[in-house]
PDB file of C-alpha atoms in Angstrom:
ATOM      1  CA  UNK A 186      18.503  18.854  37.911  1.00 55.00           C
ATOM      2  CA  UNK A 187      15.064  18.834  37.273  1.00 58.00           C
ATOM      3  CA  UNK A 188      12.648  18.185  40.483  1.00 53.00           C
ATOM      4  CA  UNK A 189      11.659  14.598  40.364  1.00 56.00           C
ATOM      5  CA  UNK A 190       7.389  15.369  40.928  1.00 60.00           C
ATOM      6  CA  UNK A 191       6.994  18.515  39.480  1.00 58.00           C
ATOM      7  CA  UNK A 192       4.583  20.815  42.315  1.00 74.00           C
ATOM      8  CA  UNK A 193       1.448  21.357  42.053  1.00 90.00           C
ATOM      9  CA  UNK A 194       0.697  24.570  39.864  1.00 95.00           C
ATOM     10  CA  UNK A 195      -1.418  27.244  42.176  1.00 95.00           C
ATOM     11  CA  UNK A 196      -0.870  30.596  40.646  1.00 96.00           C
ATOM     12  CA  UNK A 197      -3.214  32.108  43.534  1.00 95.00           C
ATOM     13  CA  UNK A 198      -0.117  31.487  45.873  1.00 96.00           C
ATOM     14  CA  UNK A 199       1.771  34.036  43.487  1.00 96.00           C
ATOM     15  CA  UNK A 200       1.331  38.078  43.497  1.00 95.00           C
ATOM     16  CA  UNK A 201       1.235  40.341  40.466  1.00 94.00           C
ATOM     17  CA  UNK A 202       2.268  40.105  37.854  1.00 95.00           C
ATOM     18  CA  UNK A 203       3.851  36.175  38.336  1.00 96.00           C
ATOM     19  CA  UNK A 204      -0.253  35.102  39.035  1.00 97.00           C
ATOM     20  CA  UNK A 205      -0.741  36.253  35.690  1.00 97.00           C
ATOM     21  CA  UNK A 206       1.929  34.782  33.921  1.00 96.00           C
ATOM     22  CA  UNK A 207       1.424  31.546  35.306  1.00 97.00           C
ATOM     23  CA  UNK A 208      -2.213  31.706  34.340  1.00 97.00           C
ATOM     24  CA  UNK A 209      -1.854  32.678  30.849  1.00 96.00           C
ATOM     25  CA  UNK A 210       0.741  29.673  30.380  1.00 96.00           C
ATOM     26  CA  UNK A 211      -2.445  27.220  31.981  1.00 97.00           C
ATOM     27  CA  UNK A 212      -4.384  28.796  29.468  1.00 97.00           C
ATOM     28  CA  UNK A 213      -2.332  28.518  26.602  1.00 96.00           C
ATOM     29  CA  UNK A 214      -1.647  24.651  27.571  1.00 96.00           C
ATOM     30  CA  UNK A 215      -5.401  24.159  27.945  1.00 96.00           C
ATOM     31  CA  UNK A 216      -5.603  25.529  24.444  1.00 95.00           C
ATOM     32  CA  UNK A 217      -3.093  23.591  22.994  1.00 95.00           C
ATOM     33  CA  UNK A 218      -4.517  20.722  24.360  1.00 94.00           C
ATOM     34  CA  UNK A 219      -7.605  21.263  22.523  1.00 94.00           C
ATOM     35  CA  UNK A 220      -6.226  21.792  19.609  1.00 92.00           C
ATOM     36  CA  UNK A 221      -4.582  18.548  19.293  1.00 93.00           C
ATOM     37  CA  UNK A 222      -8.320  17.397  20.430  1.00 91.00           C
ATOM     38  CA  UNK A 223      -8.907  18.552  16.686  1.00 89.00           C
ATOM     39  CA  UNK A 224      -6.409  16.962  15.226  1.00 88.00           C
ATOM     40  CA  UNK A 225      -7.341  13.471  13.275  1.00 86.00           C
ATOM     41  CA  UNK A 226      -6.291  10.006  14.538  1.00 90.00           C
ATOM     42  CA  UNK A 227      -3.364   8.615  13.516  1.00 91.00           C
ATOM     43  CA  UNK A 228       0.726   9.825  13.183  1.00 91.00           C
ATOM     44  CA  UNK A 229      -0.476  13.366  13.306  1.00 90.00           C
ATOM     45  CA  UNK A 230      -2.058  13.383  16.271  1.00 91.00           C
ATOM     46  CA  UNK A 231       0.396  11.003  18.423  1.00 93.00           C
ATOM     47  CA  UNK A 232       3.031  13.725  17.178  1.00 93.00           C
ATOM     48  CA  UNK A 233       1.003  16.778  18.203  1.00 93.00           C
ATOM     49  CA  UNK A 234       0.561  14.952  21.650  1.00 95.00           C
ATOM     50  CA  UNK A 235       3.738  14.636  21.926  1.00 94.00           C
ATOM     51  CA  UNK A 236       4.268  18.349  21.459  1.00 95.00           C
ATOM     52  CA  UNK A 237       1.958  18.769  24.130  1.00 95.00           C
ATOM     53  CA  UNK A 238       3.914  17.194  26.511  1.00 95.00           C
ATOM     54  CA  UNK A 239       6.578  19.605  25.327  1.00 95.00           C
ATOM     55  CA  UNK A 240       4.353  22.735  26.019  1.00 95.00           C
ATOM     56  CA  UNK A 241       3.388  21.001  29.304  1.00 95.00           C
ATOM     57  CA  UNK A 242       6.773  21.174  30.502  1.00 95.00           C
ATOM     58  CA  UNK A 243       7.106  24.338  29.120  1.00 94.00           C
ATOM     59  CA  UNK A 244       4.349  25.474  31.966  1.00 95.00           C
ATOM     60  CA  UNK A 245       5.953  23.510  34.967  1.00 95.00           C
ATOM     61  CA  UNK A 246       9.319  25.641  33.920  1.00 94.00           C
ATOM     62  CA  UNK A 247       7.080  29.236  33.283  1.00 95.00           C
ATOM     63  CA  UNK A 248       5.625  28.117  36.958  1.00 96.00           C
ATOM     64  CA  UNK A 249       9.086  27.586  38.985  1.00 94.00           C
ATOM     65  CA  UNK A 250      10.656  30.877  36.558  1.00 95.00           C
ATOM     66  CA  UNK A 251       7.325  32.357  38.714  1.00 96.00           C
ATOM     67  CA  UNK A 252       8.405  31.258  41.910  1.00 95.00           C
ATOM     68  CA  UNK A 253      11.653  32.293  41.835  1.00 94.00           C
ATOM     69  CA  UNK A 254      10.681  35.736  40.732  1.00 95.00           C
ATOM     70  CA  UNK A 255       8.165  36.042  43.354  1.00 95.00           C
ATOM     71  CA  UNK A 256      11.080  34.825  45.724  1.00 93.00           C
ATOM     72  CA  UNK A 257      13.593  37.957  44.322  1.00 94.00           C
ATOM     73  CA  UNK A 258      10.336  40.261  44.560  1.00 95.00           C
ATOM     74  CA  UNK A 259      10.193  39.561  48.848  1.00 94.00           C
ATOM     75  CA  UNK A 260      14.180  39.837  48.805  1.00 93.00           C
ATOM     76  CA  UNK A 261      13.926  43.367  47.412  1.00 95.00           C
ATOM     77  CA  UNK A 262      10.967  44.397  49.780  1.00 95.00           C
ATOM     78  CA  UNK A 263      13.865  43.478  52.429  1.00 94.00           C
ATOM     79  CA  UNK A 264      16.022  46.111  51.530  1.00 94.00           C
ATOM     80  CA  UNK A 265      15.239  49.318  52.911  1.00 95.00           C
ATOM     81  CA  UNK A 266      16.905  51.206  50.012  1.00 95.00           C
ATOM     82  CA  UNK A 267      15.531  54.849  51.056  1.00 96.00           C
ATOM     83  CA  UNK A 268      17.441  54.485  54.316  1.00 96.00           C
ATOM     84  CA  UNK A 269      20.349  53.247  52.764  1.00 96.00           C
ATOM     85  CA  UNK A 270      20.692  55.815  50.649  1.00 96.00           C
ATOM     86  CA  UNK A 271      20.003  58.692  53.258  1.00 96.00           C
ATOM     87  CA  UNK A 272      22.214  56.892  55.623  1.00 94.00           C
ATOM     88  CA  UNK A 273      24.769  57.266  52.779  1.00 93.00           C
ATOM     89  CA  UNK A 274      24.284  60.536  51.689  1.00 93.00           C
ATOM     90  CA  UNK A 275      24.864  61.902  55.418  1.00 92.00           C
ATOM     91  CA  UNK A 276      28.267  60.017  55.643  1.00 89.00           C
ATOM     92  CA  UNK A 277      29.197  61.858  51.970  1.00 88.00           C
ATOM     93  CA  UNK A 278      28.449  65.035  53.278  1.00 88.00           C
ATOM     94  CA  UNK A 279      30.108  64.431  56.331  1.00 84.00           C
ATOM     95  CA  UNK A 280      33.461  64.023  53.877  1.00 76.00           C
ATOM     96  CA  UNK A 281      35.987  61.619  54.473  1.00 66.00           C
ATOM     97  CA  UNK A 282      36.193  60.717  58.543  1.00 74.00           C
ATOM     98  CA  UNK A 283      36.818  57.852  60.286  1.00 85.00           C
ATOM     99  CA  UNK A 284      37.799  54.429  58.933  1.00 89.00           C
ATOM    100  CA  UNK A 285      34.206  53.268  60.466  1.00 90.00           C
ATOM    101  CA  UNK A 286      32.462  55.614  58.539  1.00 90.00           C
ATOM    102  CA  UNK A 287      34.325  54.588  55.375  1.00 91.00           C
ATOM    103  CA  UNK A 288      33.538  50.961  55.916  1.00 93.00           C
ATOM    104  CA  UNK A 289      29.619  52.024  56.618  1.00 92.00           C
ATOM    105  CA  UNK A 290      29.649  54.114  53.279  1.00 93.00           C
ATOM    106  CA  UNK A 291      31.368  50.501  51.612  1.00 94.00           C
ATOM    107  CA  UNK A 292      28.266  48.615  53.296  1.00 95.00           C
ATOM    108  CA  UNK A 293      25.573  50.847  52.082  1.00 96.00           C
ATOM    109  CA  UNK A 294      27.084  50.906  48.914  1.00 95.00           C
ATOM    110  CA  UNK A 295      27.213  47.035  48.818  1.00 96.00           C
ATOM    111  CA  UNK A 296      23.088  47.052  49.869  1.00 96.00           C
ATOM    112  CA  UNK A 297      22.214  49.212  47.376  1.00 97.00           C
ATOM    113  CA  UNK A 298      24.256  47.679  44.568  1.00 96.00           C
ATOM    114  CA  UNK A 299      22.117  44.261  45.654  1.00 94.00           C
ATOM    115  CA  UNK A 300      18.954  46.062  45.367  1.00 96.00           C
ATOM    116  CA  UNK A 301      19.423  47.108  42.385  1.00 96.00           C
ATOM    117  CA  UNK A 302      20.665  43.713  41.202  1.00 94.00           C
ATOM    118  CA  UNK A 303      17.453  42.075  42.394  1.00 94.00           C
ATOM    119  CA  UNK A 304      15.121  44.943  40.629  1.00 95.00           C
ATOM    120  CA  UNK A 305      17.339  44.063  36.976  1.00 94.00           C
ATOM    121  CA  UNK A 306      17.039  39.969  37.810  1.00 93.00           C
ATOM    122  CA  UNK A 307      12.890  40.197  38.358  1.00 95.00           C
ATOM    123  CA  UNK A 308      12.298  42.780  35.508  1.00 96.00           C
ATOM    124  CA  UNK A 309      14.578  40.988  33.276  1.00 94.00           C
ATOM    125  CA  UNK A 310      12.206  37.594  34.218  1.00 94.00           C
ATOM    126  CA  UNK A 311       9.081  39.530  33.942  1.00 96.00           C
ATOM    127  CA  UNK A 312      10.109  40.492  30.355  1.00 96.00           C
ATOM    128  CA  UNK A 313      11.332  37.167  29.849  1.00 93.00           C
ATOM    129  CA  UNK A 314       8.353  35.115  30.963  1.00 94.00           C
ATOM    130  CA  UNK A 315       6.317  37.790  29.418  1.00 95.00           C
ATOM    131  CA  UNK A 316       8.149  36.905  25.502  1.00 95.00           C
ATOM    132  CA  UNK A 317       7.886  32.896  26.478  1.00 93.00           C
ATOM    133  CA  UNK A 318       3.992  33.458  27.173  1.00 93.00           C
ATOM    134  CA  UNK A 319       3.980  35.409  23.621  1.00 95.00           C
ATOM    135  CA  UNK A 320       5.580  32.422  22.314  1.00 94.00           C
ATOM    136  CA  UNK A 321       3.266  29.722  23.193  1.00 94.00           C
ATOM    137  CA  UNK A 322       0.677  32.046  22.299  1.00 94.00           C
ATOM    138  CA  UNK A 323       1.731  31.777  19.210  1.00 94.00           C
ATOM    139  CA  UNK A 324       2.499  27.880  19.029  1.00 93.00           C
ATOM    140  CA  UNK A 325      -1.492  27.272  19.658  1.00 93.00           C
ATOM    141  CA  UNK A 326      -2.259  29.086  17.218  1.00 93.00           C
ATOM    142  CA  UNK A 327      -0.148  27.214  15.132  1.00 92.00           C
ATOM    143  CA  UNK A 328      -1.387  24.201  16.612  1.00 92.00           C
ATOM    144  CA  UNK A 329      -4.745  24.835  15.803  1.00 91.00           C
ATOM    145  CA  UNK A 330      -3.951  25.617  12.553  1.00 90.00           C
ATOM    146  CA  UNK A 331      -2.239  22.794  11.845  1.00 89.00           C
ATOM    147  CA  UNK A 332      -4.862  20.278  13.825  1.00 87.00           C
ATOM    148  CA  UNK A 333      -6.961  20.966  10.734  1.00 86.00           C
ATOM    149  CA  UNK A 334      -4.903  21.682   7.820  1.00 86.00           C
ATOM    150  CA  UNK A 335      -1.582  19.190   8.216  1.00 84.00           C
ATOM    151  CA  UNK A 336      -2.294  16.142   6.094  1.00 84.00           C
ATOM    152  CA  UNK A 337       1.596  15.353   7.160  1.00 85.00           C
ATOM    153  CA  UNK A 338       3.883  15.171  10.532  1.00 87.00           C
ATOM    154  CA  UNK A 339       6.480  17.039   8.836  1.00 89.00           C
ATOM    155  CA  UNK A 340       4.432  19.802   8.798  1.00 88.00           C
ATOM    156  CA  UNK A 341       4.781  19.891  12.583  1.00 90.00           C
ATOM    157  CA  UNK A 342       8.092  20.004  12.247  1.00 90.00           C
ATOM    158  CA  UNK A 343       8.203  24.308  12.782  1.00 91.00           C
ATOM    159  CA  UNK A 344       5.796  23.906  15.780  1.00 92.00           C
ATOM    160  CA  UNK A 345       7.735  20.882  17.717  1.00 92.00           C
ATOM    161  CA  UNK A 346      11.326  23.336  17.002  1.00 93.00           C
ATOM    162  CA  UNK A 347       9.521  26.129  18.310  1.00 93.00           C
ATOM    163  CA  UNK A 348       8.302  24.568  21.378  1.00 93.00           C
ATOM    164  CA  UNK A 349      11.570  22.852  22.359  1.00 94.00           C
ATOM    165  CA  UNK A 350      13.191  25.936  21.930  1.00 93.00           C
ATOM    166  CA  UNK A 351      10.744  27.891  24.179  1.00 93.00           C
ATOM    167  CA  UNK A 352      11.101  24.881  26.714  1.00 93.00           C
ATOM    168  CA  UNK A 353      14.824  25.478  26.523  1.00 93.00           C
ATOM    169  CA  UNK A 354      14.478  28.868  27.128  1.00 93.00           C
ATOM    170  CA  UNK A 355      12.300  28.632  30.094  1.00 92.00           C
ATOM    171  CA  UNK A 356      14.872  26.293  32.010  1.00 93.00           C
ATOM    172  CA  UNK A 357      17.701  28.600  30.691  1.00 91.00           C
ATOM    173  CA  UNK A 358      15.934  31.500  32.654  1.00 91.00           C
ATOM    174  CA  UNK A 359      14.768  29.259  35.453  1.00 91.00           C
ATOM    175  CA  UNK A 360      18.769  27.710  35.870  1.00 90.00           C
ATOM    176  CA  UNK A 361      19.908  31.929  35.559  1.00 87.00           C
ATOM    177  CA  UNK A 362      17.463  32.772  38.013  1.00 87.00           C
ATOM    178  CA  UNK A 363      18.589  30.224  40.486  1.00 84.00           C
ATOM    179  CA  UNK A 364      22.357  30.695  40.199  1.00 79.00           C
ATOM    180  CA  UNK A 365      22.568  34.493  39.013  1.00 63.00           C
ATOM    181  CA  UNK A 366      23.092  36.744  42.391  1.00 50.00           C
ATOM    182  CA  UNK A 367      23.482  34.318  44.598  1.00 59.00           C
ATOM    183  CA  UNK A 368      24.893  36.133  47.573  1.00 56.00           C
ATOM    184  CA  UNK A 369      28.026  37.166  47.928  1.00 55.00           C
ATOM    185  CA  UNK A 370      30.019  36.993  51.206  1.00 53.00           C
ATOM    186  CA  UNK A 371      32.393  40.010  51.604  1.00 50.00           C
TER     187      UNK A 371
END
């Protein structure tokens, strides 16, 4: 469910490379926002407003699909895969011992696999948020051409598709993001 009060947006409370994202989505509102600012009065303009509430929402979604990548990047700094993975290549060498080392080897193994879950969930948001930023990129620019050259609110039709879609997208991710590797218990 969506939150009620969306939060405040504060990229400055994110690291590299979320900050970034989540700036070049305020941008790319603020631009949008202008654009329909150059839009004439009338049925074109209420519609391109209405777009904009669409990209809007679009940028609360890029800003929590932020957060919850900046939340998986901490979980991985958790996991101290370098020891793992000498821990585990000891016990392998050691050969095939003692039930406990057998169940240690199954732990490690476990840790790493997680790790490397968590490194394929953020870069697979990265790239994600990275395409979505593309793609409102590209729906100001289409807004600004269109704030000048539509004489007609069908013509907006494209743009309003493109930005529900991207919306959609963003929520898909964000929804993934918040139920994909949730922890097991084994």
């Amino acid at each position: 469910p969506r939150d009620p009060k969306p939060d405040r947006i504060d990229p400055f409370t994110l690291g590299e490379p979320w900050r970034r994202a989540v700036q070049d989505a305020l941008q790319a509102r603020n631009r949008f926002r202008e654009a329909v600012g150059d839009a004439r009065q009338g049925p074109l303009r209420d519609r391109m407003e209405e777009i904009a509430d669409a990209v809007e929402r679009g940028v609360d979604e890029a800003w929590r699909v932020a957060r919850q990548g900046a939340r998986r990047v901490e979980a991985r700094r958790r996991i101290d895969t370098a020891e793992a993975r000498q821990e585990l290549a000891q016990i392998e060498a050691r050969g095939s011992g003692s039930d406990a080392l057998e169940q240690t080897a199954k732990s490690l193994r476990a840790e790493l696999a997680a790790a490397e879950r968590l490194e394929r969930t953020i870069q697979d948001a990265q790239d994600r948020l990275r395409l979505t930023n593309a793609r409102l990129d590209e729906a100001v620019a289409q807004a600004a051409e269109l704030s000048v050259a539509a004489d007609d609110v069908a013509q907006l039709a494209g743009l309003g598709d493109a930005v529900d879609d991207l919306v959609t997208d963003l929520e898909a991710l964000r929804l993934g993001l918040e139920e994909v590797q949730r922890p097991s218990t084994s």
